[in-house]
Coordinates of C-alpha atoms and ligand atoms in Angstrom, one line a residue:
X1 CA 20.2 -25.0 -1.7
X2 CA 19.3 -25.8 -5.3
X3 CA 23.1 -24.7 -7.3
X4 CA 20.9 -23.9 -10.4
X5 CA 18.8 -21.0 -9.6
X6 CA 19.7 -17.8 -8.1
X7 CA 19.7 -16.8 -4.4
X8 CA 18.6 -14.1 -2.3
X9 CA 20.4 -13.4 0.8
X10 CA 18.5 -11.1 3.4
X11 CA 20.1 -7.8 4.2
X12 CA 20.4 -7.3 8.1
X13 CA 23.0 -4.4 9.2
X14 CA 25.7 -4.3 6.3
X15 CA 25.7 -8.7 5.4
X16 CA 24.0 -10.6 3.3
X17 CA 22.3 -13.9 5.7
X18 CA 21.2 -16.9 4.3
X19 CA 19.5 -18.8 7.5
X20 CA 17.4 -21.5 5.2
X21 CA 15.7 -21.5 1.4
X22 CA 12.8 -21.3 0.2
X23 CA 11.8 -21.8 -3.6
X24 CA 10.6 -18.7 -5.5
X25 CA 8.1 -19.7 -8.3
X26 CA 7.6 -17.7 -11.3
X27 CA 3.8 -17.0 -11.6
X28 CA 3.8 -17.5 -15.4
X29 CA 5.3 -21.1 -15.8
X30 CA 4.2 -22.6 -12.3
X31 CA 8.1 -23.5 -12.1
X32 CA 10.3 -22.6 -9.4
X33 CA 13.3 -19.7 -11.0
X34 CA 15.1 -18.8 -7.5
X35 CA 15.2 -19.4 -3.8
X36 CA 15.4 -16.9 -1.0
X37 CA 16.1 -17.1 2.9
X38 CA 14.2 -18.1 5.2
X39 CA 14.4 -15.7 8.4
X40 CA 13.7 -16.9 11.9
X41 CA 13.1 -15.3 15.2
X42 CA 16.1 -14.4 15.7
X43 CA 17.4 -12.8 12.4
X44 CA 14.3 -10.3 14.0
X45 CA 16.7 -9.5 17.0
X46 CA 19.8 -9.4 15.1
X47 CA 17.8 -6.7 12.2
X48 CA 16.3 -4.9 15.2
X49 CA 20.0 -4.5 17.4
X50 CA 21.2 -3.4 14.2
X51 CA 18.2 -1.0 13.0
X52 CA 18.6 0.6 17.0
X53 CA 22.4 1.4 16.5
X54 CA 21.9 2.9 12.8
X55 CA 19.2 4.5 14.0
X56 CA 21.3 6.6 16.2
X57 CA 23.8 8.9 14.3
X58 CA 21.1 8.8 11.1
X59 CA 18.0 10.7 13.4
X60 CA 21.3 13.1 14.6
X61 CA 21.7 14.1 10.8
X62 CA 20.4 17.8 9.8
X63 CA 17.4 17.6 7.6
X64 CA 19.6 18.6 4.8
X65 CA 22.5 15.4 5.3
X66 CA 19.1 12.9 5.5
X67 CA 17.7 14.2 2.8
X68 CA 20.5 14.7 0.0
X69 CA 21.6 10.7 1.2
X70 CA 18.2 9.6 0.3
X71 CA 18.5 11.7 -3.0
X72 CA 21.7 9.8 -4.2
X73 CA 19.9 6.2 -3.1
X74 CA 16.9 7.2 -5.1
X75 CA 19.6 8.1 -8.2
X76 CA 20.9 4.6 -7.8
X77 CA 17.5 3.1 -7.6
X78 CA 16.8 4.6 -11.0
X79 CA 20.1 3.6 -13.0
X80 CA 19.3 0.1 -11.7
X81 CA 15.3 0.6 -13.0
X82 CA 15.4 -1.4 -16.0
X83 CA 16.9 -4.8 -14.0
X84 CA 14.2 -3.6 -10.7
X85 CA 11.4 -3.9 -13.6
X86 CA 12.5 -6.9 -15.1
X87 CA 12.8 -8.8 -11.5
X88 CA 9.5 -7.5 -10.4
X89 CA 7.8 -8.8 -13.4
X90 CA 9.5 -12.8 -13.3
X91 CA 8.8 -12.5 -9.4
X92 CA 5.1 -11.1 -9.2
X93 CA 4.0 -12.1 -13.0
X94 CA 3.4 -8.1 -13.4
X95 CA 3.1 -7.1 -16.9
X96 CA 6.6 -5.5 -18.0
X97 CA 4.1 -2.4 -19.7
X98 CA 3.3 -2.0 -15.6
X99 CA 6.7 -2.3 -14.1
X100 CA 8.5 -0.6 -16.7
X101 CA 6.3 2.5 -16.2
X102 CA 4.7 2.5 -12.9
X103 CA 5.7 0.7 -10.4
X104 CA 9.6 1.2 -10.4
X105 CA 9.9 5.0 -11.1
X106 CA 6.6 5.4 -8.6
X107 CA 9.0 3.7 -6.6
X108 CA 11.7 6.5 -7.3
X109 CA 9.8 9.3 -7.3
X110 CA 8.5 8.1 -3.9
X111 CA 12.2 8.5 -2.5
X112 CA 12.4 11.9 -4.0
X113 CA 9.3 12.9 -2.6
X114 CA 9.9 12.0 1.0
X115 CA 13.6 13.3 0.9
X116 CA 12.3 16.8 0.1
X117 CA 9.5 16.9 2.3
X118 CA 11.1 16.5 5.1
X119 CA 13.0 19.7 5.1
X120 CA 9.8 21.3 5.9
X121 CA 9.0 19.9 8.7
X122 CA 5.4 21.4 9.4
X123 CA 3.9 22.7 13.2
X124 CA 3.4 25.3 15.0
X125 CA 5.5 28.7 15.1
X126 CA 7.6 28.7 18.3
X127 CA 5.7 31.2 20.8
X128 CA 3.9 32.2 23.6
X129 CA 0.6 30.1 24.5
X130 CA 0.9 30.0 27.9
X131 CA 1.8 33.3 29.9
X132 CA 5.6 33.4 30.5
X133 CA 6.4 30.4 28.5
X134 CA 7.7 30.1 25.0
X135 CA 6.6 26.6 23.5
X136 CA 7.9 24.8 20.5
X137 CA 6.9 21.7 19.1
X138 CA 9.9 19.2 17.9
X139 CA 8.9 16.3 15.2
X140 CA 11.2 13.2 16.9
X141 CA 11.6 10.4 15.2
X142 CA 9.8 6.9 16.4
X143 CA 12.8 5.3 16.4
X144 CA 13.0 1.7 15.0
X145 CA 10.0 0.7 12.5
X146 CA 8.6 -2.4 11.6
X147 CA 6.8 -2.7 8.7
X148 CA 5.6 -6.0 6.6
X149 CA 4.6 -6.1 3.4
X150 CA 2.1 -7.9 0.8
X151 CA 2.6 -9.2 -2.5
X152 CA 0.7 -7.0 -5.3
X153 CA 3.0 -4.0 -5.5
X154 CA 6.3 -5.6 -3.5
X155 CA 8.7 -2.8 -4.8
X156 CA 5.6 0.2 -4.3
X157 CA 4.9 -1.1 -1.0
X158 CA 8.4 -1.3 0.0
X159 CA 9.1 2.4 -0.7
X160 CA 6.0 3.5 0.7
X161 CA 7.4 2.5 3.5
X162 CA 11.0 2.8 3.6
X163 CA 10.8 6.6 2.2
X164 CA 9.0 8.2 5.1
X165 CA 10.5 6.6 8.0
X166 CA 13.6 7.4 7.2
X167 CA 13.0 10.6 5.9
X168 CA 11.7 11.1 9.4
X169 CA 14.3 10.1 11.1
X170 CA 13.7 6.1 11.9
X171 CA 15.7 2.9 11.0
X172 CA 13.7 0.5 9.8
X173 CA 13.4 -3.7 9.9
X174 CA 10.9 -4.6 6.9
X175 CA 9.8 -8.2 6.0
X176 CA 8.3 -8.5 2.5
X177 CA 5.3 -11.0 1.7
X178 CA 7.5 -14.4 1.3
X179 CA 6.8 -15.3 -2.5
X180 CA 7.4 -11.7 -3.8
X181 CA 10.8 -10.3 -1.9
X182 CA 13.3 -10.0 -4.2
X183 CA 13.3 -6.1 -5.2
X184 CA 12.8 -5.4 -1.8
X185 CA 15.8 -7.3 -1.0
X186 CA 17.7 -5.6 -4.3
X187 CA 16.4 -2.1 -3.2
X188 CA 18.6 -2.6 0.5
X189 CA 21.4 -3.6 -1.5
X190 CA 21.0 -0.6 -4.1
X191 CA 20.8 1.6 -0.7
X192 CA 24.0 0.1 1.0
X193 CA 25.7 0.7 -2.5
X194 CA 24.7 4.1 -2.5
X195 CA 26.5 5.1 1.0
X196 CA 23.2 5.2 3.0
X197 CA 24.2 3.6 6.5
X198 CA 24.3 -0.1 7.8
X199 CA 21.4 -1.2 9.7
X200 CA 19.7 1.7 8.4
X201 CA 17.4 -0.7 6.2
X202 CA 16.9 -4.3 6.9
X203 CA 14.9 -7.1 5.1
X204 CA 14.1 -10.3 6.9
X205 CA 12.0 -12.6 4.8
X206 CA 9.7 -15.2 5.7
X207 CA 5.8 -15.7 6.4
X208 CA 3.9 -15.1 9.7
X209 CA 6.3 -16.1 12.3
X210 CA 8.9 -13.6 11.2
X211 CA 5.7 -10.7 10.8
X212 CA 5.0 -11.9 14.8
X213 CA 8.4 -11.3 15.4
X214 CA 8.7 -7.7 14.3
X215 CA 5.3 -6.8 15.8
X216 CA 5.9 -7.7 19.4
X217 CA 9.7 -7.4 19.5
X218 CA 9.9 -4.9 22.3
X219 CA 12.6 -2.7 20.5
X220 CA 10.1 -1.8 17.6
X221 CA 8.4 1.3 18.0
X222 CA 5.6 1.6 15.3
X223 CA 4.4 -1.3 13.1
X224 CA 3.6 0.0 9.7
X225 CA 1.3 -2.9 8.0
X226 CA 0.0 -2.8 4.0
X227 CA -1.6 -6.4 4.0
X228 CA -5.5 -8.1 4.2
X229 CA -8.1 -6.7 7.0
X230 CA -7.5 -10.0 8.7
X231 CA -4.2 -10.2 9.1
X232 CA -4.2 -6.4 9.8
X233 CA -6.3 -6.9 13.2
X234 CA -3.8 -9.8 14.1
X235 CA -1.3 -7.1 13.7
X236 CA -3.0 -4.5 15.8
X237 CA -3.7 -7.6 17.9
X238 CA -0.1 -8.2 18.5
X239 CA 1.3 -4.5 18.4
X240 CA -1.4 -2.8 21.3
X241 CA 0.3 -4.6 24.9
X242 CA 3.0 -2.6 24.3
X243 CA 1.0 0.5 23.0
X244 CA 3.2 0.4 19.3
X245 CA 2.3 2.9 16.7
X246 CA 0.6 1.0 14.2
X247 CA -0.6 2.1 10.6
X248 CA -2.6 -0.9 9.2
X249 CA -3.3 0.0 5.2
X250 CA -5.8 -2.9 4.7
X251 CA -8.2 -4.3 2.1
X252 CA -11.0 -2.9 -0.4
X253 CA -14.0 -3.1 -2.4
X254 CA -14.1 -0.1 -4.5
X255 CA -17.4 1.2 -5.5
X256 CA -17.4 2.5 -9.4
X257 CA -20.8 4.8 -9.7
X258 CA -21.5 5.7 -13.2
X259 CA -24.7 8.6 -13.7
X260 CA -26.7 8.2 -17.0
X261 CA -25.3 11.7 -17.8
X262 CA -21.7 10.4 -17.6
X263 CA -19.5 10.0 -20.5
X264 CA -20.3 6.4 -21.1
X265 CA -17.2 5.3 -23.3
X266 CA -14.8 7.4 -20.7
X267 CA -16.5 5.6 -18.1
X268 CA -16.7 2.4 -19.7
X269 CA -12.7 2.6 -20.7
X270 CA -11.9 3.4 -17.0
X271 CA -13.7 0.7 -15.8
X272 CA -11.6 -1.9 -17.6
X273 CA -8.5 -0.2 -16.7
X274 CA -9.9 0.6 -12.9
X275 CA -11.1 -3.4 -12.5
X276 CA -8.2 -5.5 -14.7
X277 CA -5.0 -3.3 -13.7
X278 CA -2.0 -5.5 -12.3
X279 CA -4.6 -8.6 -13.0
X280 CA -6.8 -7.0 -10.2
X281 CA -4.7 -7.7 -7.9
X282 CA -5.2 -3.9 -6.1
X283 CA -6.7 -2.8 -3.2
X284 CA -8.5 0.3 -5.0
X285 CA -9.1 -1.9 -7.9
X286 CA -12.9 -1.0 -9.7
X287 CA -14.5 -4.0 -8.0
X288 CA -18.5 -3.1 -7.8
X289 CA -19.7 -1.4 -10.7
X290 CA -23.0 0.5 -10.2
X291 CA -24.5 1.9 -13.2
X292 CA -27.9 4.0 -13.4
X293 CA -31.1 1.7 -14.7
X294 CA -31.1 4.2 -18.0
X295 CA -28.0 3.5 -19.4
X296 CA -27.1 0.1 -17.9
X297 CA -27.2 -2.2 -20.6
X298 CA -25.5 -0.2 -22.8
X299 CA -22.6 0.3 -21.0
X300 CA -22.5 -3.6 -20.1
X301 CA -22.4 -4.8 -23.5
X302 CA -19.3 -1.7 -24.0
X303 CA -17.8 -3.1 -21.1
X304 CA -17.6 -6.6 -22.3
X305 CA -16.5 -5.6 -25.9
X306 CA -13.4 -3.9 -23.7
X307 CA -12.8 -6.5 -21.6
X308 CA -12.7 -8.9 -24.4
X309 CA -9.9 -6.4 -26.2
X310 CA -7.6 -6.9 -23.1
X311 CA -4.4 -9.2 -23.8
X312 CA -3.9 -11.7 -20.9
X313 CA -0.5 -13.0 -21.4
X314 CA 3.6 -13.5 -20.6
X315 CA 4.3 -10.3 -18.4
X316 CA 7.4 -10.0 -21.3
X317 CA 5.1 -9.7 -23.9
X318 CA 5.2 -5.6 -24.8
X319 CA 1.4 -6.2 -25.7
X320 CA 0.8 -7.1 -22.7
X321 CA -2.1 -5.6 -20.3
X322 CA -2.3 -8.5 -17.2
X323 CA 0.0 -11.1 -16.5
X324 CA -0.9 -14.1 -14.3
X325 CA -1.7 -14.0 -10.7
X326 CA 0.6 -14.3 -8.1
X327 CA 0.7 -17.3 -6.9
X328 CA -1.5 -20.8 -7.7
X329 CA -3.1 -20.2 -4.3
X330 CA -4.4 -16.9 -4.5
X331 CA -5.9 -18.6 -8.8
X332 CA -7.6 -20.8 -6.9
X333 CA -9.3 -18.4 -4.4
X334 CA -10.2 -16.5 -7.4
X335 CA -11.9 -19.3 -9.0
X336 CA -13.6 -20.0 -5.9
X337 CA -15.4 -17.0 -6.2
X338 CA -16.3 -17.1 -9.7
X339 CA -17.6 -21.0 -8.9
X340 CA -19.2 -20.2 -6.0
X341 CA -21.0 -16.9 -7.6
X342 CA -22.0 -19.6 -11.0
X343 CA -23.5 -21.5 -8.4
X344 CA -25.3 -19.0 -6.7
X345 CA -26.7 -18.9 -10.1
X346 CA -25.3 -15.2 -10.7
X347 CA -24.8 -14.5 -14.9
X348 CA -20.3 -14.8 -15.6
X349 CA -19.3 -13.5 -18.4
X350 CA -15.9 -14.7 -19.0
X351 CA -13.6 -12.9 -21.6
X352 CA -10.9 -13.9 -23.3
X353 CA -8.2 -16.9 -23.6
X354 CA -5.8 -16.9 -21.2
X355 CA -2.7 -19.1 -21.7
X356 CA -2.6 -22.5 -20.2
X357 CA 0.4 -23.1 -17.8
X358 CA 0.7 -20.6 -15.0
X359 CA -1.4 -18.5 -12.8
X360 CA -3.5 -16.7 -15.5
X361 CA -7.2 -15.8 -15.0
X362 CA -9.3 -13.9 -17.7
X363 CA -11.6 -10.8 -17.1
X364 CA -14.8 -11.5 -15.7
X365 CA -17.4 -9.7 -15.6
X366 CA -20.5 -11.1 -12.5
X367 CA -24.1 -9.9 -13.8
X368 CA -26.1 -7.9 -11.4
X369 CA -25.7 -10.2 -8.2
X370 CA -27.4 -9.5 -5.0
X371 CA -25.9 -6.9 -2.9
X372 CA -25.3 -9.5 0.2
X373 CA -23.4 -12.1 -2.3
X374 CA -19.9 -12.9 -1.1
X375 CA -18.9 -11.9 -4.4
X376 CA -19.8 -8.3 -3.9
X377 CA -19.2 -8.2 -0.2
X378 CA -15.3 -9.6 -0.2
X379 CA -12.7 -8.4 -1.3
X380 CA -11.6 -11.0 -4.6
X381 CA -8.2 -9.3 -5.7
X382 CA -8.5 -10.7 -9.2
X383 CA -9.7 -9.4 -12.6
X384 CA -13.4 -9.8 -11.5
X385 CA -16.0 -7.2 -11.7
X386 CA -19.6 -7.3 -10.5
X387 CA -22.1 -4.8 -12.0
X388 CA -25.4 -3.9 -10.9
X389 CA -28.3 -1.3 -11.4
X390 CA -29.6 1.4 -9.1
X391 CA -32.1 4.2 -10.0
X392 CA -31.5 7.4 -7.4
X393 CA -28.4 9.0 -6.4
X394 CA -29.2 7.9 -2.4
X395 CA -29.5 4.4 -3.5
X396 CA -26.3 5.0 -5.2
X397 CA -24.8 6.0 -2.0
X398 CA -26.1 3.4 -0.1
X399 CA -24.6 0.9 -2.4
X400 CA -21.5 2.3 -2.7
X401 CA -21.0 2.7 0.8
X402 CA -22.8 -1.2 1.9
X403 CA -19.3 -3.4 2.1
X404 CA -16.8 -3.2 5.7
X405 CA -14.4 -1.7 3.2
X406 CA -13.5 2.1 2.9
X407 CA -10.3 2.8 0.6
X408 CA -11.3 4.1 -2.6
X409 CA -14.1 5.2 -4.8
X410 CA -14.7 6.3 -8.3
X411 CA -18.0 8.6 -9.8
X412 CA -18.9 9.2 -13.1
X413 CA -21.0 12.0 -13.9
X414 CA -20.6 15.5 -16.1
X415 CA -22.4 17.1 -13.3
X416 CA -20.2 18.8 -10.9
X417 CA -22.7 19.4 -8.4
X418 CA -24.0 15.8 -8.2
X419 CA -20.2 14.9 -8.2
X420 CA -19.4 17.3 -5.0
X421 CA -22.4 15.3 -3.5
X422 CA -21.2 12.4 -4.1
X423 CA -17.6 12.8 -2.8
X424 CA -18.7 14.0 0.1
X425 CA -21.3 10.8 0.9
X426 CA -18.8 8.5 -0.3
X427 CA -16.9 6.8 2.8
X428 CA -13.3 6.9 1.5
X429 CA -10.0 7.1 1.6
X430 CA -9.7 8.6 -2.1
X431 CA -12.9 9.2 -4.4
X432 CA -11.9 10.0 -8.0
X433 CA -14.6 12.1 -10.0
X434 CA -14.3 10.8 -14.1
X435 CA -11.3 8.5 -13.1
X436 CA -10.3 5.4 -11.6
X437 CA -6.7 4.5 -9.8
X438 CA -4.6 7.7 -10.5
X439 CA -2.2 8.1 -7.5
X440 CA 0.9 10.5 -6.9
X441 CA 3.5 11.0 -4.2
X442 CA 1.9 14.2 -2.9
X443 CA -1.6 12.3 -2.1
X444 CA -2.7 11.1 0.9
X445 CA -3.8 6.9 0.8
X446 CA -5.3 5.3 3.2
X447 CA -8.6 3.8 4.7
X448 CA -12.0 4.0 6.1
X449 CA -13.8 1.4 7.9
X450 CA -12.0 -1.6 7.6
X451 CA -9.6 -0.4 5.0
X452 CA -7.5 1.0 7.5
X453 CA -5.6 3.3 9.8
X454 CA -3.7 5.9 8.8
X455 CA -2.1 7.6 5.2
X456 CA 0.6 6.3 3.4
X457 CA 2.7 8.6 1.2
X458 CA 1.9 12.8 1.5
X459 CA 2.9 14.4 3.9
X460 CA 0.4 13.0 6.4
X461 CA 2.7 9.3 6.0
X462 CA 5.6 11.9 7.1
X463 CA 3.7 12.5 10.4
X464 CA 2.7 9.2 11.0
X465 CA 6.6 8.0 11.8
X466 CA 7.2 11.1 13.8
X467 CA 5.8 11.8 17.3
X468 CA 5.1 15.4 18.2
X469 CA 7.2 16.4 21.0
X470 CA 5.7 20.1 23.3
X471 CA 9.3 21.8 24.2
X472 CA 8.0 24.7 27.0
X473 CA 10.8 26.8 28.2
X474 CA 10.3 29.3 31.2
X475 CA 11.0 32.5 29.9
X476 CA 10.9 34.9 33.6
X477 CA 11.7 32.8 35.9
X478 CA 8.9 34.1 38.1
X479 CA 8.0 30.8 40.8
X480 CA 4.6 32.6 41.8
X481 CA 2.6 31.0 38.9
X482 CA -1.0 31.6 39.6
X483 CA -1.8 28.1 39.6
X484 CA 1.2 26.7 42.0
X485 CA 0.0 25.5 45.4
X486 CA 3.3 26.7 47.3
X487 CA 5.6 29.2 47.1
X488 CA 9.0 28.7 47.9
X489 CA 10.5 32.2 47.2
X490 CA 10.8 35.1 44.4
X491 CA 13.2 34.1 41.7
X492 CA 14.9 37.6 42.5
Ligands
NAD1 P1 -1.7 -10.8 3.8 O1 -2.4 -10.1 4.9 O2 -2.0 -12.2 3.7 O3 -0.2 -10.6 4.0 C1 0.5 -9.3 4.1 C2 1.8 -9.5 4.9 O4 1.5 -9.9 6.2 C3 2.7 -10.6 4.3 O5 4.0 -10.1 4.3 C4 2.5 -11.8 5.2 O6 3.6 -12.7 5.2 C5 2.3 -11.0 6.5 N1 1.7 -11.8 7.6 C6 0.8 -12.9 7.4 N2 0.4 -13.3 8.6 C7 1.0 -12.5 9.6 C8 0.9 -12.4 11.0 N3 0.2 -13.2 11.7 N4 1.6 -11.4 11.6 C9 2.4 -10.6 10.9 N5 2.5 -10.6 9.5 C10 1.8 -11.5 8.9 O7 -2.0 -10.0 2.5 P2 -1.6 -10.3 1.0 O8 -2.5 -11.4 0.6 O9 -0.1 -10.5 1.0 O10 -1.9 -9.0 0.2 C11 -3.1 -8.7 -0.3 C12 -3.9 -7.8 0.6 O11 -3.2 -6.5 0.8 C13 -5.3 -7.4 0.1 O12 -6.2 -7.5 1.1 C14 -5.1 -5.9 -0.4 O13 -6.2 -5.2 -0.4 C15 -4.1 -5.5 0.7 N6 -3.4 -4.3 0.2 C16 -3.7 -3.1 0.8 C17 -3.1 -1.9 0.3 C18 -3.5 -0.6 0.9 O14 -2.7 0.4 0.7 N7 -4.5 -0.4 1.7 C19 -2.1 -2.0 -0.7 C20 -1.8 -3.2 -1.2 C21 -2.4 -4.4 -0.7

């Protein structure tokens, strides 16, 4: 282990392990800033063994105990959100403008969210559906949860996570993507600091091998994934011999549909924000602009003059709208895309300087490429935006709904009927009418299509790590039930 840089231990039960190192590079230099460990196989089975025990008294708690211990961890989370911001932003090259004021108290409020929600358990009243019965339903706990992790939103995905399963109930063994793990890593610290039980929370870094680990260790229960469509099948892959709960929250191509009777400089603002947020890097991210044949070229050339407006620079920077991306092989597959769409002879309209070490890329904007392009088809997780025209609202459709993708949508239009029409048609997990990205504790997120299988926060994420349990009891004691085959006396 390099002495100079700092080093994150993973957190399994209540210690601190170190198995090996790994460098951590900071996305805006190029240059390694700390080192990590490097989990195996078998730091899987020790985080598991110690997930299964914790597990144990913490599902016993009342939904009152859980829920006032996830309170005070989500207190300590916030007294601790200026360093959170400032380690998300060296580790993921997030601008500090994001951190500072999204991601981290999301993070929070996430916690806060979860830990009240699950006081009100929701299901059916206790009563009599079958004659002679009295049936309840009981929300159990899964039990232990795997869950793994991508890079774009490490602390946000973490807590998307961590919140509802143990809200429900569960304990939880959670591997974050391996070049972006070190608020994940602080946050189980911050929780064992704040009283909430060993084991209860474990990180055990590393790359695939450790992900394989957790989704066919027999002991895990559900696999909760947030991660690419193609790893997410490898995961569902993996997870189905031994019939896990799975929740796979996958990639996207999100249509932005803007109506010549839209407001054009709303539209046009939201689509720089929508396309360029956390450098694109965002599976809802405004990636396909579709704009009607009347006002097309006017919004383009607004688009551009915003794009050109937007600072690419050091995440410190306060004037800072997108930092680098996240790692120098993710730049290059962004290039390759840009390259490969220049070839294709498709128009780029590159904007702005972006500094010359690190992972930066600038906005770019792709001029009306054909629909099939890989440029429009695959999902490119940088700041680059295709635009193209269409002339009817059913072409519009079939545009916006022509990719494998199905996580979120935007439309932009001052008329509410078209607009109800439209979110309706629109195969997705979240269509926004006049907006683009805004997302809140309370709201269901999660895919169509290839996007995905299941919600993540909402109350629908609090279902998915609970299992629905029918409790029937006998309430006469009468044997001669009309549909028994033998009768083996009166209960009298
Ligand atoms: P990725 O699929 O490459 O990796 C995600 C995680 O899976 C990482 O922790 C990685 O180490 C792990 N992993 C890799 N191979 C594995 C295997 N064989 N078995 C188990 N785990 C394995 O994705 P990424 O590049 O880190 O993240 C970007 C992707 O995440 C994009 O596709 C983006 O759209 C998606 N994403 C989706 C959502 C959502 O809510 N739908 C949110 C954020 C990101």
């Amino acid at each position: 282990m390099d002495e100079k840089f700092i080093h994150y231990p993973m957190v399994i039960g209540g210690d601190r392990v170190s198995t090996g190192s790994q460098d951590l590079i900071d996305p805006a230099t190029g240059k390694v800033f700390a080192t990590v460990a490097l989990g195996t196989k078998a730091d899987v089975d020790r985080a598991v063994a110690a997930a299964k025990q914790a597990q144990v008294g913490w599902g016993e708690l009342t939904y009152g105990e859980r829920s006032a211990a996830i309170m005070k961890f989500a207190d300590a989370l916030e007294s601790h959100a200026e360093e959170l911001a400032m380690l998300e932003s060296k580790n993921a090259g997030k601008a500090t403008k994001l951190t500072i004021n999204g991601d981290i108290p999301f993070s929070v409020d996430n916690f806060r969210y979860f830990a009240s929600i699950c006081r009100r358990q929701e299901g059916a009243a206790a009563g009599e559906y079958i004659g002679g019965y009295t049936s309840m339903l009981r929300r159990e706990p899964v039990g232990v949860v795997g869950a793994i992790t991508p890079w774009n939103y490490p602390m946000n995905m973490a807590a998307w996570k961590i919140a509802p399963a143990i809200a429900a109930g569960n304990a939880i063994v959670l591997k974050p993507a391996p070049n972006t793990p070190i608020t994940t890593i602080r946050m189980a610290e911050i929780a064992l600091e704040a009283g909430l039980p060993e084991g209860l929370i474990n990180i055990v870094t590393g790359g695939a091998e450790v992900g394989e680990a957790i989704c066919t260790h027999p002991d895990v229960n559900m696999v909760s994934f947030t991660g690419s469509t193609r790893t997410g099948k490898r995961v569902a892959e993996l997870a189905s011999p031994m019939i896990k709960r799975v929740t796979l929250e996958l990639g996207g191509k999100a249509p932005f549909v803007v109506f010549a009777d839209a407001d054009l400089e709303a539209a046009a603002q939201g689509a720089v924000v929508g396309a360029y947020v956390n450098s694109g890097q965002d599976c809802t991210a405004a990636a396909r602009i579709y704009v009607q044949n009347e006002v097309y070229d006017q919004f383009l050339s607004r688009l551009v003059e915003l794009s050109k407006q937007v600072k690419v620079g050091n995440p410190f920077d306060e004037d800072t709208d997108i930092g680098p991306l996240s790692s120098l092989a993710h730049l290059n597959k962004v290039r390759g895309y840009v390259e490969e769409a220049r070839q294709q002879g498709i128009e780029v309209i590159t904007c702005g300087e972006v500094p010359s070490e690190g992972f930066y890329f600038p906005p770019t904007i792709l001029v009306n490429p054909p629909q099939k392009a890989n440029c429009v088809q695959e999902e490119i997780f940088g700041p680059v935006v295709t635009i193209q025209k269409f002339s009817t609202e059913a072409e519009a459709i079939e545009l916006a709904n022509d990719t494998p993708y199905g996580l979120a949508a935007s439309v932009w239009t001052l008329n509410v009927q078209k607009a109800m029409r439209m979110a309706k048609a629109i195969q997705a997990g979240a269509v926004w009418i006049n907006d683009h990205i805004p997302i809140g504790s309370e709201m269901p997120h999660g895919g169509f299509k290839q996007s995905g299988i299941g919600k993540d926060l909402s109350h629908y994420a609090l279902e998915e790590y609970t299992i629905v349990k029918h409790v029937a009891f006998d309430v006469t004691g009468d044997r001669r039930k009309p549909w028994h085959f033998t009768t083996f006396g009166k209960a009298d």
